[in-house]
mmCIF file of C-alpha atoms in Angstrom:
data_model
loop_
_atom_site.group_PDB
_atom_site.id
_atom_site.type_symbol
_atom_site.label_atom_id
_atom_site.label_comp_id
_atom_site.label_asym_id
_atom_site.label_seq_id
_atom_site.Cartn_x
_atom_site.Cartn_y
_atom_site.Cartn_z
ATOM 1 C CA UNK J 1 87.338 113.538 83.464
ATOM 2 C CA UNK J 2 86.074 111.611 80.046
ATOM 3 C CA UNK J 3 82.380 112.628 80.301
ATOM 4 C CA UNK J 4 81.798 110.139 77.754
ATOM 5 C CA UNK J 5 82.437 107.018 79.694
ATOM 6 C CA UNK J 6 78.884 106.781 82.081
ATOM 7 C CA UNK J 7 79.864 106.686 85.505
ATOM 8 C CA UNK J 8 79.840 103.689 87.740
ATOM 9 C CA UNK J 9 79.873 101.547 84.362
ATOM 10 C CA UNK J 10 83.099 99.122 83.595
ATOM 11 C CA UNK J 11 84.736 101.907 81.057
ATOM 12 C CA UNK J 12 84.934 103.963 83.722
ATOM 13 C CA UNK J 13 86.171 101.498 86.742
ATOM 14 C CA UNK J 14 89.032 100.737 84.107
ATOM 15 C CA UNK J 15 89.749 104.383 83.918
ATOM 16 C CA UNK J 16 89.818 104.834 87.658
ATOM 17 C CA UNK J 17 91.850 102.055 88.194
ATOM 18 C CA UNK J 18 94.564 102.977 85.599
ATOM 19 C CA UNK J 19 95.145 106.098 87.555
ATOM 20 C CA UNK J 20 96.189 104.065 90.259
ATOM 21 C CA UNK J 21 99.078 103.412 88.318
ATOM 22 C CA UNK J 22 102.597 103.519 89.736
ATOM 23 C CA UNK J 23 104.224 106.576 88.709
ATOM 24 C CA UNK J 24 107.971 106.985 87.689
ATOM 25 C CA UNK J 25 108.967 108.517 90.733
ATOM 26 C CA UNK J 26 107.865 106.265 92.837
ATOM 27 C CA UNK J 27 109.181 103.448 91.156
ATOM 28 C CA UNK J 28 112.736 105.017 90.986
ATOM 29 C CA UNK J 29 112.266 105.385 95.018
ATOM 30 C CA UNK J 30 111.764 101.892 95.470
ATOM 31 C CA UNK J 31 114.864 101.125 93.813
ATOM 32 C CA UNK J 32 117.026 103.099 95.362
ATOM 33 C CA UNK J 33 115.797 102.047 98.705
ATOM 34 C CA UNK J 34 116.393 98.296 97.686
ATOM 35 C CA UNK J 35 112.914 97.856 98.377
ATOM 36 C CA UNK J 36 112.747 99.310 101.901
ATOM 37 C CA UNK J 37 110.115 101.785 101.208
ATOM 38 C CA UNK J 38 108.107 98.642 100.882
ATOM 39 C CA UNK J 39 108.192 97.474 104.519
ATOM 40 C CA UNK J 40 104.979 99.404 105.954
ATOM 41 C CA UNK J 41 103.214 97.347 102.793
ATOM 42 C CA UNK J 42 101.379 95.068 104.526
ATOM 43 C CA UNK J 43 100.385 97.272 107.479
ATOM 44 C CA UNK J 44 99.136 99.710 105.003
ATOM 45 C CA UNK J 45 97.258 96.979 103.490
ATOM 46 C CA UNK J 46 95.566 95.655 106.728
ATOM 47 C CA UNK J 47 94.404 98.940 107.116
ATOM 48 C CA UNK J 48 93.053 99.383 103.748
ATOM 49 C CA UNK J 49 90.928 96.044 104.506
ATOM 50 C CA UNK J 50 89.750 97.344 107.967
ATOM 51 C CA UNK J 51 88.783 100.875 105.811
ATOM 52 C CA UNK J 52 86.590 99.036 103.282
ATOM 53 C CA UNK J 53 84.822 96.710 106.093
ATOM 54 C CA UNK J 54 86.532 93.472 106.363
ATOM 55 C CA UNK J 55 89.361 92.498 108.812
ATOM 56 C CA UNK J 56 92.542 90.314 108.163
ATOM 57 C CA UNK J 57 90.582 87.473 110.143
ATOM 58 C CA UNK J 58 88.229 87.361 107.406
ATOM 59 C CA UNK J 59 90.219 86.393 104.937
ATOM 60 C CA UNK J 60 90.457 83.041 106.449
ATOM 61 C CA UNK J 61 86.986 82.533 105.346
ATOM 62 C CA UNK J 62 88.315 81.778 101.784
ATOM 63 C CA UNK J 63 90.212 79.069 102.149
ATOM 64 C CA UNK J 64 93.102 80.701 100.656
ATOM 65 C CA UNK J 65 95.388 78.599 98.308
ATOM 66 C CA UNK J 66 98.493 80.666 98.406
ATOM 67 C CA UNK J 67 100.934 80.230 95.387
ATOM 68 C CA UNK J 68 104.312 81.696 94.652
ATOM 69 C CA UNK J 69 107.484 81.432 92.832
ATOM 70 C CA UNK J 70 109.517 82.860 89.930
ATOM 71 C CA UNK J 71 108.581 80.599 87.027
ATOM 72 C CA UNK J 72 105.390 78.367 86.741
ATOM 73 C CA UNK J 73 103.064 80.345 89.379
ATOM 74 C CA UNK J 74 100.587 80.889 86.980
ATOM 75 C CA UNK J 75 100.781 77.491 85.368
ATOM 76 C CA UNK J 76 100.686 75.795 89.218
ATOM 77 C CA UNK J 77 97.248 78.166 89.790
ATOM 78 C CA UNK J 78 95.918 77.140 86.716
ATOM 79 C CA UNK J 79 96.198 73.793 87.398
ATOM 80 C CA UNK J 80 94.809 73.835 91.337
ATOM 81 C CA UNK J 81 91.811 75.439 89.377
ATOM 82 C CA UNK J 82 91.151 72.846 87.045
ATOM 83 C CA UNK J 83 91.667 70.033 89.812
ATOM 84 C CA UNK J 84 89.638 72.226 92.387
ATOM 85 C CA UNK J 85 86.763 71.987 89.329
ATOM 86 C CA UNK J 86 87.054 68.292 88.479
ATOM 87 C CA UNK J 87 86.183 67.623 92.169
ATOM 88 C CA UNK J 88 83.473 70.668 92.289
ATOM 89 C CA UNK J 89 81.908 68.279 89.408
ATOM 90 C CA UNK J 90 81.763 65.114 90.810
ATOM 91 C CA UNK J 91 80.280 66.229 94.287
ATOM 92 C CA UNK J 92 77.627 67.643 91.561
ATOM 93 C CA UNK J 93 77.258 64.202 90.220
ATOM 94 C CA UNK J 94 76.895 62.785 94.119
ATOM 95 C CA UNK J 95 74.284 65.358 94.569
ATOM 96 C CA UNK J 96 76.256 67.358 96.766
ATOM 97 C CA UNK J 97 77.048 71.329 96.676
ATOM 98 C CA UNK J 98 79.548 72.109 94.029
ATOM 99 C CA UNK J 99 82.757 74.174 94.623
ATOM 100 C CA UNK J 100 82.356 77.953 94.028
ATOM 101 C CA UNK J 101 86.037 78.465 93.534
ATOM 102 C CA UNK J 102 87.879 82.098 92.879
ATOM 103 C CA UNK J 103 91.027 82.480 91.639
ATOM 104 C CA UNK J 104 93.250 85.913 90.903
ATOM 105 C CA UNK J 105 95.917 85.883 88.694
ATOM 106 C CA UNK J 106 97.977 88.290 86.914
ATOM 107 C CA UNK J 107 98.757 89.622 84.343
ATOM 108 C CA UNK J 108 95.871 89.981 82.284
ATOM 109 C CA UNK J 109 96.222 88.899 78.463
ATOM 110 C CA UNK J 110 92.956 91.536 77.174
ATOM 111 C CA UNK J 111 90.893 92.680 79.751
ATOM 112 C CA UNK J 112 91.888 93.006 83.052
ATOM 113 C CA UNK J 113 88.890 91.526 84.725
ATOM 114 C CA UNK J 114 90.683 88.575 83.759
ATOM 115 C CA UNK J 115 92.690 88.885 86.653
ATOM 116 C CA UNK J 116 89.501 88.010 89.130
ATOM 117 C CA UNK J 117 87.500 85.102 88.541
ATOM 118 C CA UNK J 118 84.970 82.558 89.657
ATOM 119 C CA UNK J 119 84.359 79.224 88.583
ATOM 120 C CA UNK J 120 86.949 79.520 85.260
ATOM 121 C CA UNK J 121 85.840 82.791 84.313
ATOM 122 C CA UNK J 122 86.636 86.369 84.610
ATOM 123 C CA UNK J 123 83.738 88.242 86.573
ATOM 124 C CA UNK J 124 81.679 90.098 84.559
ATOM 125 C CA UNK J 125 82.114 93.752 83.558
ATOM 126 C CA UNK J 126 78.925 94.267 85.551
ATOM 127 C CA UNK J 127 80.236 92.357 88.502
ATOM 128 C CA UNK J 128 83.889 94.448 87.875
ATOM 129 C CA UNK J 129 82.386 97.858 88.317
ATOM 130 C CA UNK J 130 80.559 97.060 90.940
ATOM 131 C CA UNK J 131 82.804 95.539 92.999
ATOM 132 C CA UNK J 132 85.381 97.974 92.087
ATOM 133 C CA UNK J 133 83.278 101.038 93.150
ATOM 134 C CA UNK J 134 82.493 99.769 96.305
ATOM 135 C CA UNK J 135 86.358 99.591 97.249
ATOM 136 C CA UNK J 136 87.278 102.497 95.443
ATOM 137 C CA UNK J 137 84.567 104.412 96.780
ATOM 138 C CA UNK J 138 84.956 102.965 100.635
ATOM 139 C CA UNK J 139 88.613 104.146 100.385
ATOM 140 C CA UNK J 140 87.727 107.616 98.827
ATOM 141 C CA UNK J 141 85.217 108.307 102.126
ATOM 142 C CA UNK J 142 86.291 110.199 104.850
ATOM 143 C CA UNK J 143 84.217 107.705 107.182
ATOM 144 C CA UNK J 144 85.731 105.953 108.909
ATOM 145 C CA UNK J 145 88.834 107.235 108.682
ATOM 146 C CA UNK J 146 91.684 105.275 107.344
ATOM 147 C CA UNK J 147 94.308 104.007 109.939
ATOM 148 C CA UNK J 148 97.981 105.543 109.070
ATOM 149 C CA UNK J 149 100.646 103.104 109.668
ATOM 150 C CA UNK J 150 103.520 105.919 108.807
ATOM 151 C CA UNK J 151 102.876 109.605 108.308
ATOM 152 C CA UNK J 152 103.837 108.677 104.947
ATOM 153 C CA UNK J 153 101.480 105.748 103.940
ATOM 154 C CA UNK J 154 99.119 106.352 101.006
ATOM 155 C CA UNK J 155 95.616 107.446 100.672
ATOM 156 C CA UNK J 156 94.520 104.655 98.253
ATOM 157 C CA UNK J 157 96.645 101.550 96.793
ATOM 158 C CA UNK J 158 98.200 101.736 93.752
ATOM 159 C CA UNK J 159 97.232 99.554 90.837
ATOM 160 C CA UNK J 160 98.373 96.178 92.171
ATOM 161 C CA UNK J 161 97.540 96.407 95.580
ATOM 162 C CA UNK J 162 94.296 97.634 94.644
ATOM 163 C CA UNK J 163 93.172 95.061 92.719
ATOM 164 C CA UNK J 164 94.116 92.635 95.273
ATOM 165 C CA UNK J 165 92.085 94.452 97.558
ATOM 166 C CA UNK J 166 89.586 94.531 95.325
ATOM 167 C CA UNK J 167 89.855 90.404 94.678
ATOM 168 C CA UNK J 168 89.729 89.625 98.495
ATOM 169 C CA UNK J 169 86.452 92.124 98.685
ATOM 170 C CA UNK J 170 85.426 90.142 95.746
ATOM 171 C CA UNK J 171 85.271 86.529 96.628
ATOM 172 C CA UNK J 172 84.143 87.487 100.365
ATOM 173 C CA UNK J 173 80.952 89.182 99.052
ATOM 174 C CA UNK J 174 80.683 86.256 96.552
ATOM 175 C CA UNK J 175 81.073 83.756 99.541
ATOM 176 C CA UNK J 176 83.752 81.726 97.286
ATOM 177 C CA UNK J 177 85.122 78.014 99.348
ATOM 178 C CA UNK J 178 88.505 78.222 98.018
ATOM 179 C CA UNK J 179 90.407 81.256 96.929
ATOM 180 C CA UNK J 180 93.747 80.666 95.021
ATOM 181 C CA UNK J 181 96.139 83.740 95.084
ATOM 182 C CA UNK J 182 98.762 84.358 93.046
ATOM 183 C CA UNK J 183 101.552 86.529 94.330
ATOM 184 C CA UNK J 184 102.358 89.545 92.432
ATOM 185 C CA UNK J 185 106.537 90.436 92.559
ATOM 186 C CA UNK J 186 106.753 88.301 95.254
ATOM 187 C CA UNK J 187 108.740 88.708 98.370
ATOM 188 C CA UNK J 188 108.144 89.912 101.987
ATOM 189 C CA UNK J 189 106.206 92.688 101.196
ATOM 190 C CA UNK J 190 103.526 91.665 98.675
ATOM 191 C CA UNK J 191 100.205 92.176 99.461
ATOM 192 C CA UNK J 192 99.075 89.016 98.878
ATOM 193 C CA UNK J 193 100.958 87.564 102.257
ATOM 194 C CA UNK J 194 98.385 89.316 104.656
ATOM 195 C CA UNK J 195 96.657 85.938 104.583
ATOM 196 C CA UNK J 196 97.522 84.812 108.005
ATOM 197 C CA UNK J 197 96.219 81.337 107.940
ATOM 198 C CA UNK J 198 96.399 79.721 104.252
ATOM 199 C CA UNK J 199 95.756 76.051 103.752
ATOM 200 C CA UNK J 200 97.781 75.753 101.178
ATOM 201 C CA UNK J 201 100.997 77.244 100.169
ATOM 202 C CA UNK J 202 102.021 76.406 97.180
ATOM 203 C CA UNK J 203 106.486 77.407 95.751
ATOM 204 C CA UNK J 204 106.881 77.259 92.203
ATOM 205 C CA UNK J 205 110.301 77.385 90.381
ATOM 206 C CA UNK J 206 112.622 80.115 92.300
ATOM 207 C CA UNK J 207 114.702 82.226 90.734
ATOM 208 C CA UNK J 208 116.403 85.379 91.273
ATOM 209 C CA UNK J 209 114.366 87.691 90.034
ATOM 210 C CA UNK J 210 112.986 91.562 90.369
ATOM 211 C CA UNK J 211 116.186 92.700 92.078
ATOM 212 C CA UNK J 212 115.673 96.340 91.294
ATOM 213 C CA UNK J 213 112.457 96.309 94.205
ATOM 214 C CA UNK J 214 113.295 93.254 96.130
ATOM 215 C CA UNK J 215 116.652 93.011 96.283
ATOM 216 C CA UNK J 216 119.839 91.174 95.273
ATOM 217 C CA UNK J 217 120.551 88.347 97.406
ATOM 218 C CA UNK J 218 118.258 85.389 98.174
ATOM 219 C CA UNK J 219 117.891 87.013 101.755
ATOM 220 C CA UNK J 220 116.982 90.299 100.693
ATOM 221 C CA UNK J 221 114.392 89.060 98.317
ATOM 222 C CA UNK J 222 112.990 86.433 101.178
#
């Protein structure tokens, strides 16, 4: 471990999380399984929210704005954000409560804290280490224990999934009103869909796309 980096700080949650990186192997796996290895995903991921103190139920506290697609996700999530702030404004201008509104997105263009943010901006790199320690360190206890869905289901997310986990853990302890999600590949198994009860889903342009993980025919990657 880089002794340099002082621990708990945001050099070292971005070291951390890099590790969490999806290794070679794995990737290979997925491909040869046509993306079957992936279907204990969300399971797994219900269980990682139940480990770190929230349940799937809570999510719904967010008012989740779910958006997918192939092409234009982004573009649709930056847009919802910018309308979502126009009316935060005026209900500032009638006096009323503005909109605290979080958004995650990916990929990041410099820093990944990017990928998490409130009110237009990225959280800060305070904000990012903290938040990120208290998931990555709720995961890394032995109490409670972490629910196994298979006898082969992971100890800790890797790099994607974990930031999502970290975003929902995020805007819950930030008490956003709207959260817009982008989905990450896509598909069945992507751990954005453990939102049960979104109140918006937003489709971008669809493609074919990812085949490699998801699969080849519009069925497979459904």
């Amino acid at each position: 471990m880089d002794t340099s980096v002082p621990a708990g700080s945001y050099l070292a949650a971005v070291r951390d999380l890099n590790g969490l990186q999806t290794n070679y192997q794995i990737i290979q796996q997925i491909k040869a399984s046509g993306g079957r290895m992936n279907q204990h995903s969300i399971p797994e991921f219900c269980a990682f929210l139940e480990k770190i103190g929230h349940s799937v139920k809570d999510l719904d506290k967010l008012n989740v704005i779910h958006v997918a697609g192939t092409k234009g996700k982004g573009s649709t999530c930056a847009f919802t954000q910018s309308i979502l702030t126009q009316l935060s404004e005026q209900r500032r201008a009638e006096g009323k409560q503005p909109l605290k509104i979080g958004l995650f997105t990916s990929p990041h263009l410099i820093q990944v804290r990017e990928r998490i943010q409130i009110n237009g901006q990225p959280i800060s790199q305070l904000d990012f280490a903290k938040y990120f320690y208290e998931t990555f360190d709720a995961l890394r206890s032995p109490h409670p224990p972490l629910r196994k869905v298979s006898v082969d289901s992971p100890s800790m997310p890797m790099y994607f999934r974990f930031l999502t986990l970290m975003a929902y853990h995020t805007f819950l302890r930030e008490q956003v009103d709207v959260a817009i999600m982008e989905v990450g590949v896509g598909g069945e198994y992507d751990s954005t869909n453990v939102v049960q009860q979104p109140v918006v889903c937003g489709i971008a342009s669809l493609g074919i796309d990812h085949q490699n993980s998801l699969g080849s025919t519009i069925e497979e990657i459904a």
